[in-house]
Tab-separated table of N, CA and C in Angstrom:
chain	number	residue	atom	x	y	z
A	1326	MET	N	14.599	169.726	-3.751
A	1326	MET	CA	13.418	169.052	-4.256
A	1326	MET	C	12.952	169.701	-5.558
A	1327	ASN	N	13.018	171.014	-5.654
A	1327	ASN	CA	12.600	171.700	-6.876
A	1327	ASN	C	13.518	171.356	-8.038
A	1328	LYS	N	14.829	171.212	-7.762
A	1328	LYS	CA	15.764	170.854	-8.821
A	1328	LYS	C	15.446	169.473	-9.379
A	1329	THR	N	15.068	168.543	-8.503
A	1329	THR	CA	14.716	167.190	-8.944
A	1329	THR	C	13.477	167.225	-9.821
A	1330	ALA	N	12.469	167.976	-9.414
A	1330	ALA	CA	11.233	168.070	-10.193
A	1330	ALA	C	11.493	168.687	-11.560
A	1331	ILE	N	12.338	169.710	-11.596
A	1331	ILE	CA	12.652	170.365	-12.869
A	1331	ILE	C	13.425	169.409	-13.771
A	1332	ALA	N	14.368	168.646	-13.205
A	1332	ALA	CA	15.139	167.688	-13.999
A	1332	ALA	C	14.233	166.599	-14.569
A	1333	LEU	N	13.323	166.091	-13.757
A	1333	LEU	CA	12.398	165.061	-14.242
A	1333	LEU	C	11.482	165.610	-15.336
A	1334	ALA	N	11.019	166.828	-15.174
A	1334	ALA	CA	10.158	167.434	-16.197
A	1334	ALA	C	10.924	167.631	-17.501
A	1335	ALA	N	12.200	168.019	-17.407
A	1335	ALA	CA	13.017	168.210	-18.614
A	1335	ALA	C	13.234	166.885	-19.335
A	1336	ILE	N	13.491	165.831	-18.586
A	1336	ILE	CA	13.671	164.508	-19.194
A	1336	ILE	C	12.393	164.074	-19.899
A	1337	ALA	N	11.259	164.251	-19.238
A	1337	ALA	CA	9.977	163.850	-19.837
A	1337	ALA	C	9.694	164.663	-21.095
A	1338	ALA	N	9.949	165.956	-21.059
A	1338	ALA	CA	9.672	166.802	-22.218
A	1338	ALA	C	10.565	166.435	-23.393
A	1339	SER	N	11.828	166.118	-23.132
A	1339	SER	CA	12.730	165.764	-24.234
A	1339	SER	C	12.365	164.418	-24.846
A	1340	SER	N	11.789	163.526	-24.065
A	1340	SER	CA	11.440	162.210	-24.604
A	1340	SER	C	10.237	162.277	-25.535
A	1341	PHE	N	9.381	163.276	-25.384
A	1341	PHE	CA	8.220	163.387	-26.264
A	1341	PHE	C	8.622	163.691	-27.693
A	1342	SER	N	9.769	164.321	-27.878
A	1342	SER	CA	10.195	164.671	-29.225
A	1342	SER	C	10.956	163.536	-29.903
A	1343	ALA	N	11.200	162.429	-29.205
A	1343	ALA	CA	11.938	161.307	-29.787
A	1343	ALA	C	11.079	160.625	-30.851
A	1344	PRO	N	11.643	160.347	-32.022
A	1344	PRO	CA	10.859	159.688	-33.067
A	1344	PRO	C	10.578	158.234	-32.712
A	1345	ALA	N	9.497	157.709	-33.236
A	1345	ALA	CA	9.149	156.312	-33.015
A	1345	ALA	C	10.166	155.416	-33.707
A	1346	GLN	N	10.455	154.310	-33.076
A	1346	GLN	CA	11.423	153.367	-33.621
A	1346	GLN	C	10.713	152.381	-34.550
A	1347	ALA	N	11.476	151.776	-35.446
A	1347	ALA	CA	10.922	150.733	-36.313
A	1347	ALA	C	10.562	149.524	-35.459
A	1348	VAL	N	9.493	148.875	-35.813
A	1348	VAL	CA	9.027	147.696	-35.100
A	1348	VAL	C	9.191	146.494	-36.020
A	1349	THR	N	9.796	145.430	-35.520
A	1349	THR	CA	9.912	144.201	-36.297
A	1349	THR	C	8.721	143.317	-35.970
A	1350	ILE	N	8.005	142.896	-37.015
A	1350	ILE	CA	6.840	142.035	-36.851
A	1350	ILE	C	7.201	140.664	-37.401
A	1351	ASN	N	7.062	139.648	-36.563
A	1351	ASN	CA	7.381	138.283	-36.958
A	1351	ASN	C	6.107	137.552	-37.351
A	1352	TYR	N	6.200	136.733	-38.387
A	1352	TYR	CA	5.068	135.962	-38.886
A	1352	TYR	C	5.456	134.491	-38.939
A	1353	THR	N	4.495	133.616	-38.676
A	1353	THR	CA	4.702	132.189	-38.896
A	1353	THR	C	3.814	131.758	-40.046
A	1354	VAL	N	4.296	130.808	-40.825
A	1354	VAL	CA	3.572	130.283	-41.980
A	1354	VAL	C	3.362	128.796	-41.733
A	1355	SER	N	2.134	128.320	-41.926
A	1355	SER	CA	1.857	126.887	-41.795
A	1355	SER	C	0.914	126.456	-42.905
A	1356	GLY	N	1.031	125.209	-43.301
A	1356	GLY	CA	0.252	124.666	-44.418
A	1356	GLY	C	1.203	124.028	-45.402
A	1357	PRO	N	0.953	124.177	-46.719
A	1357	PRO	CA	1.870	123.622	-47.715
A	1357	PRO	C	3.275	124.221	-47.618
A	1358	ALA	N	3.386	125.435	-47.105
A	1358	ALA	CA	4.677	126.055	-46.819
A	1358	ALA	C	4.744	126.282	-45.314
A	1359	THR	N	5.930	126.117	-44.732
A	1359	THR	CA	6.087	126.318	-43.292
A	1359	THR	C	7.315	127.167	-43.036
A	1360	GLY	N	7.319	127.845	-41.909
A	1360	GLY	CA	8.477	128.628	-41.525
A	1360	GLY	C	8.101	129.966	-40.936
A	1361	THR	N	9.046	130.889	-40.992
A	1361	THR	CA	8.849	132.219	-40.425
A	1361	THR	C	9.433	133.271	-41.366
A	1362	PHE	N	8.909	134.478	-41.252
A	1362	PHE	CA	9.514	135.624	-41.906
A	1362	PHE	C	9.239	136.851	-41.063
A	1363	ALA	N	10.004	137.915	-41.281
A	1363	ALA	CA	9.866	139.125	-40.482
A	1363	ALA	C	9.850	140.350	-41.390
A	1364	LEU	N	9.038	141.317	-40.996
A	1364	LEU	CA	8.971	142.603	-41.684
A	1364	LEU	C	9.238	143.701	-40.672
A	1365	ASP	N	9.887	144.766	-41.110
A	1365	ASP	CA	10.069	145.953	-40.284
A	1365	ASP	C	8.995	146.953	-40.654
A	1366	LEU	N	8.349	147.533	-39.657
A	1366	LEU	CA	7.331	148.559	-39.872
A	1366	LEU	C	7.868	149.868	-39.321
A	1367	ASN	N	8.023	150.847	-40.201
A	1367	ASN	CA	8.529	152.150	-39.795
A	1367	ASN	C	7.743	153.218	-40.543
A	1368	ALA	N	7.050	154.065	-39.790
A	1368	ALA	CA	6.251	155.156	-40.356
A	1368	ALA	C	5.231	154.640	-41.370
A	1369	GLY	N	4.607	153.505	-41.068
A	1369	GLY	CA	3.565	152.956	-41.929
A	1369	GLY	C	4.055	152.206	-43.146
A	1370	VAL	N	5.368	152.010	-43.277
A	1370	VAL	CA	5.932	151.327	-44.439
A	1370	VAL	C	6.554	149.997	-43.989
A	1371	TYR	N	6.177	148.921	-44.668
A	1371	TYR	CA	6.734	147.597	-44.374
A	1371	TYR	C	7.943	147.352	-45.264
A	1372	THR	N	9.012	146.841	-44.676
A	1372	THR	CA	10.185	146.424	-45.432
A	1372	THR	C	10.573	145.022	-44.999
A	1373	PHE	N	11.150	144.261	-45.912
A	1373	PHE	CA	11.522	142.876	-45.647
A	1373	PHE	C	12.721	142.823	-44.714
A	1374	SER	N	12.667	141.889	-43.749
A	1374	SER	CA	13.739	141.787	-42.769
A	1374	SER	C	14.426	140.425	-42.796
A	1375	ALA	N	13.658	139.332	-42.720
A	1375	ALA	CA	14.270	137.999	-42.645
A	1375	ALA	C	13.265	136.940	-43.081
A	1376	ALA	N	13.789	135.773	-43.481
A	1376	ALA	CA	12.922	134.662	-43.873
A	1376	ALA	C	13.618	133.335	-43.623
A	1377	ASP	N	12.821	132.345	-43.271
A	1377	ASP	CA	13.259	130.954	-43.138
A	1377	ASP	C	12.027	130.107	-43.454
A	1378	ILE	N	11.806	129.820	-44.737
A	1378	ILE	CA	10.574	129.175	-45.199
A	1378	ILE	C	10.913	127.932	-46.008
A	1379	LEU	N	10.143	126.867	-45.781
A	1379	LEU	CA	10.251	125.633	-46.554
A	1379	LEU	C	8.992	125.531	-47.413
A	1380	ALA	N	9.163	125.581	-48.739
A	1380	ALA	CA	8.023	125.535	-49.662
A	1380	ALA	C	8.398	124.672	-50.857
A	1381	GLY	N	7.540	123.736	-51.190
A	1381	GLY	CA	7.787	122.872	-52.338
A	1381	GLY	C	9.053	122.039	-52.185
A	1382	GLY	N	9.410	121.711	-50.950
A	1382	GLY	CA	10.615	120.932	-50.697
A	1382	GLY	C	11.893	121.749	-50.778
A	1383	ASN	N	11.792	123.046	-50.959
A	1383	ASN	CA	12.960	123.917	-51.063
A	1383	ASN	C	13.037	124.848	-49.861
A	1384	HIS	N	14.257	125.210	-49.489
A	1384	HIS	CA	14.493	126.093	-48.354
A	1384	HIS	C	14.770	127.516	-48.853
A	1385	PHE	N	13.992	128.457	-48.364
A	1385	PHE	CA	14.136	129.860	-48.749
A	1385	PHE	C	14.576	130.663	-47.531
A	1386	THR	N	15.558	131.526	-47.740
A	1386	THR	CA	16.092	132.376	-46.673
A	1386	THR	C	16.039	133.835	-47.122
A	1387	SER	N	16.623	134.688	-46.322
A	1387	SER	CA	16.671	136.117	-46.668
A	1387	SER	C	17.438	136.362	-47.962
A	1388	ALA	N	18.366	135.468	-48.290
A	1388	ALA	CA	19.188	135.657	-49.488
A	1388	ALA	C	18.394	135.479	-50.779
A	1389	ASN	N	17.326	134.672	-50.749
A	1389	ASN	CA	16.583	134.405	-51.984
A	1389	ASN	C	15.084	134.674	-51.835
A	1390	THR	N	14.717	135.557	-50.908
A	1390	THR	CA	13.313	135.903	-50.670
A	1390	THR	C	13.199	137.419	-50.619
A	1391	SER	N	12.082	137.937	-51.138
A	1391	SER	CA	11.896	139.387	-51.129
A	1391	SER	C	10.430	139.733	-50.918
A	1392	LEU	N	10.167	141.023	-50.729
A	1392	LEU	CA	8.831	141.537	-50.477
A	1392	LEU	C	8.480	142.554	-51.550
A	1393	VAL	N	7.247	142.448	-52.088
A	1393	VAL	CA	6.748	143.397	-53.076
A	1393	VAL	C	5.406	143.905	-52.588
A	1394	SER	N	5.163	145.204	-52.720
A	1394	SER	CA	3.915	145.807	-52.263
A	1394	SER	C	3.048	146.224	-53.439
A	1395	PHE	N	1.809	145.758	-53.409
A	1395	PHE	CA	0.732	146.274	-54.250
A	1395	PHE	C	-0.388	146.608	-53.279
A	1396	ALA	N	-0.202	147.710	-52.536
A	1396	ALA	CA	-1.052	148.059	-51.403
A	1396	ALA	C	-2.522	147.884	-51.732
A	1397	PRO	N	-3.292	147.311	-50.805
A	1397	PRO	CA	-2.917	146.934	-49.456
A	1397	PRO	C	-2.286	145.539	-49.351
A	1398	THR	N	-2.235	144.802	-50.454
A	1398	THR	CA	-1.686	143.447	-50.420
A	1398	THR	C	-0.173	143.472	-50.619
A	1399	TYR	N	0.512	142.659	-49.836
A	1399	TYR	CA	1.955	142.482	-49.983
A	1399	TYR	C	2.213	141.052	-50.428
A	1400	TYR	N	3.275	140.864	-51.183
A	1400	TYR	CA	3.651	139.539	-51.664
A	1400	TYR	C	5.066	139.246	-51.219
A	1401	ILE	N	5.229	138.080	-50.578
A	1401	ILE	CA	6.568	137.620	-50.243
A	1401	ILE	C	6.851	136.454	-51.174
A	1402	GLY	N	7.998	136.479	-51.809
A	1402	GLY	CA	8.310	135.446	-52.786
A	1402	GLY	C	9.752	135.022	-52.708
A	1403	GLY	N	9.967	133.756	-53.008
A	1403	GLY	CA	11.316	133.217	-53.012
A	1403	GLY	C	11.688	132.716	-54.388
A	1404	THR	N	12.930	132.931	-54.781
A	1404	THR	CA	13.402	132.524	-56.099
A	1404	THR	C	14.741	131.822	-55.958
A	1405	LEU	N	14.723	130.490	-56.012
A	1405	LEU	CA	15.971	129.742	-55.927
A	1405	LEU	C	16.763	129.816	-57.215
A	1406	ASN	N	16.048	129.896	-58.341
A	1406	ASN	CA	16.732	129.844	-59.628
A	1406	ASN	C	16.977	131.213	-60.244
A	1407	GLY	N	16.659	132.260	-59.515
A	1407	GLY	CA	16.904	133.599	-60.030
A	1407	GLY	C	15.752	134.190	-60.809
A	1408	ALA	N	14.747	133.397	-61.170
A	1408	ALA	CA	13.579	133.932	-61.866
A	1408	ALA	C	12.726	134.697	-60.862
A	1409	ASN	N	12.076	135.736	-61.305
A	1409	ASN	CA	11.267	136.536	-60.393
A	1409	ASN	C	9.784	136.364	-60.676
A	1410	VAL	N	9.418	135.212	-61.204
A	1410	VAL	CA	8.022	134.909	-61.516
A	1410	VAL	C	7.717	133.484	-61.091
A	1411	ILE	N	6.441	133.205	-60.917
A	1411	ILE	CA	6.009	131.835	-60.659
A	1411	ILE	C	5.690	131.224	-62.010
A	1412	ALA	N	6.475	130.272	-62.429
A	1412	ALA	CA	6.287	129.637	-63.727
A	1412	ALA	C	6.676	128.166	-63.622
A	1413	SER	N	6.117	127.363	-64.507
A	1413	SER	CA	6.457	125.943	-64.527
A	1413	SER	C	7.961	125.776	-64.707
A	1414	GLY	N	8.490	124.790	-64.026
A	1414	GLY	CA	9.895	124.476	-64.187
A	1414	GLY	C	10.841	125.332	-63.362
A	1415	THR	N	10.319	126.081	-62.398
A	1415	THR	CA	11.180	126.886	-61.526
A	1415	THR	C	10.983	126.454	-60.080
A	1416	ASP	N	11.921	126.763	-59.230
A	1416	ASP	CA	11.799	126.501	-57.791
A	1416	ASP	C	11.464	127.814	-57.099
A	1417	ASP	N	10.211	128.212	-57.131
A	1417	ASP	CA	9.793	129.499	-56.599
A	1417	ASP	C	8.538	129.347	-55.742
A	1418	PHE	N	8.264	130.373	-54.932
A	1418	PHE	CA	6.983	130.444	-54.233
A	1418	PHE	C	6.559	131.899	-54.146
A	1419	LEU	N	5.269	132.118	-53.962
A	1419	LEU	CA	4.713	133.463	-53.830
A	1419	LEU	C	3.503	133.393	-52.917
A	1420	ILE	N	3.491	134.235	-51.884
A	1420	ILE	CA	2.369	134.303	-50.939
A	1420	ILE	C	1.867	135.737	-50.925
A	1421	GLY	N	0.568	135.922	-51.158
A	1421	GLY	CA	-0.047	137.243	-51.050
A	1421	GLY	C	-0.750	137.353	-49.710
A	1422	PHE	N	-0.535	138.457	-48.978
A	1422	PHE	CA	-1.132	138.600	-47.648
A	1422	PHE	C	-1.291	140.067	-47.290
A	1423	LEU	N	-2.073	140.330	-46.249
A	1423	LEU	CA	-2.265	141.671	-45.703
A	1423	LEU	C	-1.477	141.744	-44.401
A	1424	PRO	N	-0.385	142.480	-44.340
A	1424	PRO	CA	0.492	142.435	-43.171
A	1424	PRO	C	-0.124	142.953	-41.880
A	1425	ALA	N	-1.171	143.763	-41.938
A	1425	ALA	CA	-1.756	144.317	-40.727
A	1425	ALA	C	-2.639	143.315	-39.975
A	1426	LEU	N	-3.084	142.234	-40.642
A	1426	LEU	CA	-3.953	141.267	-39.988
A	1426	LEU	C	-3.160	140.368	-39.054
A	1427	ILE	N	-3.738	140.075	-37.898
A	1427	ILE	CA	-3.069	139.229	-36.898
A	1427	ILE	C	-2.974	137.791	-37.390
A	1428	SER	N	-4.047	137.274	-37.968
A	1428	SER	CA	-4.061	135.905	-38.478
A	1428	SER	C	-4.913	135.884	-39.741
A	1429	GLN	N	-4.460	135.135	-40.741
A	1429	GLN	CA	-5.196	135.111	-42.003
A	1429	GLN	C	-4.852	133.867	-42.799
A	1430	SER	N	-5.765	133.507	-43.667
A	1430	SER	CA	-5.513	132.451	-44.636
A	1430	SER	C	-5.104	133.150	-45.927
A	1431	ALA	N	-3.929	132.798	-46.435
A	1431	ALA	CA	-3.395	133.487	-47.615
A	1431	ALA	C	-3.149	132.497	-48.729
A	1432	GLY	N	-3.288	132.950	-49.962
A	1432	GLY	CA	-3.031	132.101	-51.118
A	1432	GLY	C	-1.541	131.940	-51.361
A	1433	ILE	N	-1.166	130.744	-51.826
A	1433	ILE	CA	0.235	130.475	-52.133
A	1433	ILE	C	0.337	129.785	-53.476
A	1434	ALA	N	1.352	130.126	-54.219
A	1434	ALA	CA	1.693	129.425	-55.456
A	1434	ALA	C	3.131	128.932	-55.296
A	1435	VAL	N	3.349	127.637	-55.551
A	1435	VAL	CA	4.675	127.040	-55.424
A	1435	VAL	C	4.968	126.272	-56.702
A	1436	THR	N	6.179	126.390	-57.206
A	1436	THR	CA	6.569	125.609	-58.378
A	1436	THR	C	7.868	124.883	-58.092
A	1437	ASN	N	8.014	123.719	-58.700
A	1437	ASN	CA	9.242	122.938	-58.620
A	1437	ASN	C	9.717	122.648	-60.035
A	1438	VAL	N	11.003	122.466	-60.194
A	1438	VAL	CA	11.566	122.168	-61.509
A	1438	VAL	C	10.907	120.898	-62.052
A	1439	GLY	N	10.420	120.982	-63.277
A	1439	GLY	CA	9.818	119.830	-63.936
A	1439	GLY	C	8.374	119.573	-63.575
A	1440	GLN	N	7.746	120.447	-62.802
A	1440	GLN	CA	6.346	120.256	-62.407
A	1440	GLN	C	5.567	121.528	-62.681
A	1441	PRO	N	4.250	121.399	-62.933
A	1441	PRO	CA	3.429	122.599	-63.125
A	1441	PRO	C	3.260	123.337	-61.794
A	1442	PRO	N	2.898	124.622	-61.836
A	1442	PRO	CA	2.701	125.375	-60.593
A	1442	PRO	C	1.588	124.777	-59.733
A	1443	MET	N	1.797	124.736	-58.435
A	1443	MET	CA	0.768	124.346	-57.478
A	1443	MET	C	0.102	125.638	-57.024
A	1444	GLN	N	-1.156	125.807	-57.342
A	1444	GLN	CA	-1.853	127.024	-56.965
A	1444	GLN	C	-3.120	126.677	-56.216
A	1445	ASP	N	-3.841	127.701	-55.816
A	1445	ASP	CA	-5.093	127.554	-55.081
A	1445	ASP	C	-4.915	126.805	-53.772
A	1446	SER	N	-3.740	126.862	-53.219
A	1446	SER	CA	-3.524	126.339	-51.878
A	1446	SER	C	-3.531	127.515	-50.919
A	1447	ASP	N	-3.792	127.237	-49.677
A	1447	ASP	CA	-3.796	128.281	-48.654
A	1447	ASP	C	-2.785	127.953	-47.577
A	1448	VAL	N	-2.169	128.980	-47.056
A	1448	VAL	CA	-1.320	128.866	-45.884
A	1448	VAL	C	-1.912	129.760	-44.803
A	1449	LEU	N	-1.662	129.404	-43.573
A	1449	LEU	CA	-2.097	130.227	-42.447
A	1449	LEU	C	-0.915	131.090	-42.028
A	1450	ILE	N	-1.104	132.403	-42.035
A	1450	ILE	CA	-0.062	133.336	-41.611
A	1450	ILE	C	-0.517	133.972	-40.301
A	1451	THR	N	0.317	133.839	-39.278
A	1451	THR	CA	-0.001	134.374	-37.960
A	1451	THR	C	1.062	135.384	-37.561
A	1452	GLN	N	0.612	136.531	-37.110
A	1452	GLN	CA	1.514	137.612	-36.710
A	1452	GLN	C	1.862	137.467	-35.233
A	1453	LEU	N	3.140	137.538	-34.920
A	1453	LEU	CA	3.608	137.476	-33.537
A	1453	LEU	C	4.207	138.830	-33.190
A	1454	VAL	N	3.496	139.610	-32.387
A	1454	VAL	CA	3.957	140.951	-32.055
A	1454	VAL	C	4.348	140.991	-30.585
A	1455	VAL	N	5.528	141.499	-30.323
A	1455	VAL	CA	5.989	141.706	-28.964
A	1455	VAL	C	5.928	143.203	-28.696
A	1456	ALA	N	5.142	143.582	-27.710
A	1456	ALA	CA	4.973	145.000	-27.416
A	1456	ALA	C	6.199	145.537	-26.685
A	1457	VAL	N	6.773	146.587	-27.229
A	1457	VAL	CA	7.899	147.273	-26.605
A	1457	VAL	C	7.507	148.732	-26.459
A	1458	PRO	N	7.501	149.239	-25.228
A	1458	PRO	CA	7.086	150.635	-25.042
A	1458	PRO	C	8.014	151.619	-25.744
A	1459	GLU	N	7.439	152.700	-26.211
A	1459	GLU	CA	8.197	153.792	-26.830
A	1459	GLU	C	9.001	154.503	-25.740
A	1460	PRO	N	10.059	155.214	-26.106
A	1460	PRO	CA	10.842	155.947	-25.107
A	1460	PRO	C	10.006	156.948	-24.307
A	1461	ALA	N	9.030	157.576	-24.939
A	1461	ALA	CA	8.184	158.531	-24.217
A	1461	ALA	C	7.377	157.829	-23.130
A	1462	THR	N	6.973	156.599	-23.384
A	1462	THR	CA	6.225	155.834	-22.384
A	1462	THR	C	7.109	155.547	-21.178
A	1463	TRP	N	8.352	155.138	-21.444
A	1463	TRP	CA	9.289	154.892	-20.339
A	1463	TRP	C	9.508	156.172	-19.539
A	1464	ALA	N	9.681	157.300	-20.210
A	1464	ALA	CA	9.925	158.566	-19.522
A	1464	ALA	C	8.735	158.947	-18.652
A	1465	MET	N	7.526	158.778	-19.169
A	1465	MET	CA	6.335	159.103	-18.379
A	1465	MET	C	6.227	158.199	-17.159
A	1466	MET	N	6.576	156.916	-17.336
A	1466	MET	CA	6.520	155.983	-16.212
A	1466	MET	C	7.539	156.397	-15.138
A	1467	LEU	N	8.766	156.729	-15.556
A	1467	LEU	CA	9.779	157.162	-14.593
A	1467	LEU	C	9.388	158.471	-13.918
A	1468	LEU	N	8.815	159.386	-14.685
A	1468	LEU	CA	8.348	160.643	-14.112
A	1468	LEU	C	7.263	160.379	-13.069
A	1469	GLY	N	6.359	159.464	-13.366
A	1469	GLY	CA	5.307	159.113	-12.412
A	1469	GLY	C	5.865	158.521	-11.137
A	1470	PHE	N	6.848	157.605	-11.276
A	1470	PHE	CA	7.474	157.027	-10.087
A	1470	PHE	C	8.184	158.106	-9.275
A	1471	GLY	N	8.838	159.051	-9.968
A	1471	GLY	CA	9.520	160.145	-9.268
A	1471	GLY	C	8.535	161.009	-8.503
A	1472	CYS	N	7.394	161.310	-9.117
A	1472	CYS	CA	6.377	162.120	-8.448
A	1472	CYS	C	5.809	161.402	-7.229
A	1473	ILE	N	5.588	160.109	-7.359
A	1473	ILE	CA	5.088	159.330	-6.222
A	1473	ILE	C	6.113	159.342	-5.094
A	1474	GLY	N	7.397	159.162	-5.465
A	1474	GLY	CA	8.446	159.184	-4.448
A	1474	GLY	C	8.530	160.522	-3.731
A	1475	MET	N	8.422	161.637	-4.499
A	1475	MET	CA	8.466	162.966	-3.877
A	1475	MET	C	7.258	163.180	-2.966
A	1476	ALA	N	6.087	162.701	-3.379
A	1476	ALA	CA	4.892	162.864	-2.552
A	1476	ALA	C	5.030	162.081	-1.252
A	1477	VAL	N	5.548	160.877	-1.324
A	1477	VAL	CA	5.734	160.064	-0.113
A	1477	VAL	C	6.754	160.739	0.802
A	1478	ARG	N	7.849	161.229	0.221
A	1478	ARG	CA	8.881	161.891	1.021
A	1478	ARG	C	8.329	163.147	1.697
A	1479	ARG	N	7.565	163.920	0.949
A	1479	ARG	CA	6.974	165.143	1.511
A	1479	ARG	C	5.991	164.795	2.625
A	1480	ASN	N	5.194	163.762	2.402
A	1480	ASN	CA	4.213	163.351	3.398
A	1480	ASN	C	4.918	162.874	4.674
A	1481	MET	N	6.039	162.149	4.525
A	1481	MET	CA	6.761	161.658	5.704
A	1481	MET	C	7.364	162.830	6.486
A	1482	ARG	N	7.836	163.878	5.812
A	1482	ARG	CA	8.370	165.060	6.495
A	1482	ARG	C	7.274	165.751	7.302
A	1483	GLN	N	6.096	165.872	6.691
A	1483	GLN	CA	4.983	166.533	7.381
A	1483	GLN	C	4.533	165.727	8.591
A	1484	VAL	N	4.489	164.390	8.442
A	1484	VAL	CA	4.094	163.517	9.562
A	1484	VAL	C	5.145	163.623	10.660
A	1485	GLY	N	6.435	163.663	10.301
A	1485	GLY	CA	7.501	163.804	11.293
A	1485	GLY	C	7.421	165.147	12.021
A	1486	ALA	N	7.105	166.209	11.306
A	1486	ALA	CA	6.999	167.539	11.915
A	1486	ALA	C	5.820	167.573	12.881
A	1487	ARG	N	4.713	166.953	12.545
A	1487	ARG	CA	3.547	166.936	13.449
A	1487	ARG	C	3.863	166.143	14.704
A	1488	ALA	N	4.617	165.057	14.560
A	1488	ALA	CA	4.919	164.218	15.720
A	1488	ALA	C	5.807	164.963	16.713
A	1489	THR	N	6.743	165.782	16.253
A	1489	THR	CA	7.622	166.511	17.181
A	1489	THR	C	6.902	167.673	17.840
A	1490	ILE	N	5.891	168.244	17.167
A	1490	ILE	CA	5.135	169.362	17.749
A	1490	ILE	C	4.216	168.855	18.846
A	1491	ALA	N	3.621	167.715	18.633
A	1491	ALA	CA	2.624	167.207	19.572
A	1491	ALA	C	3.285	166.672	20.773
């Protein structure tokens, strides 16, 4: 029994030193632009992960969409024609948002070839977070279950010993 307790304590102690994993945060976009995009959050830094957005009649994916930070505001933008600016005569979009907010109304600028930029529109960006416990949380939960199991086993031995004495 002591060996089991020591092994469980060692597992729990080693899990506390495990670094936190990157978390992928998924967002949905609705309004003049629709679709989804994802950012990875690791040690307080957001990095671009994926995109599938329809804006101005054009389809933007991870291949032609990127993320730029001007903290605290982040900008996700798509460039079909290779230009990295929102300008008349290009097929581009740009959304400024605060990634930490669960839901927000964000400004969008969209341009199409041969048309002036569409600005002052808003899109609704909603964050979809799936909670995944850290490894240390799993270790503590398993350690707790092990302790409960040992307590029940010990209690059953004591109850059995009392029954044979009486």
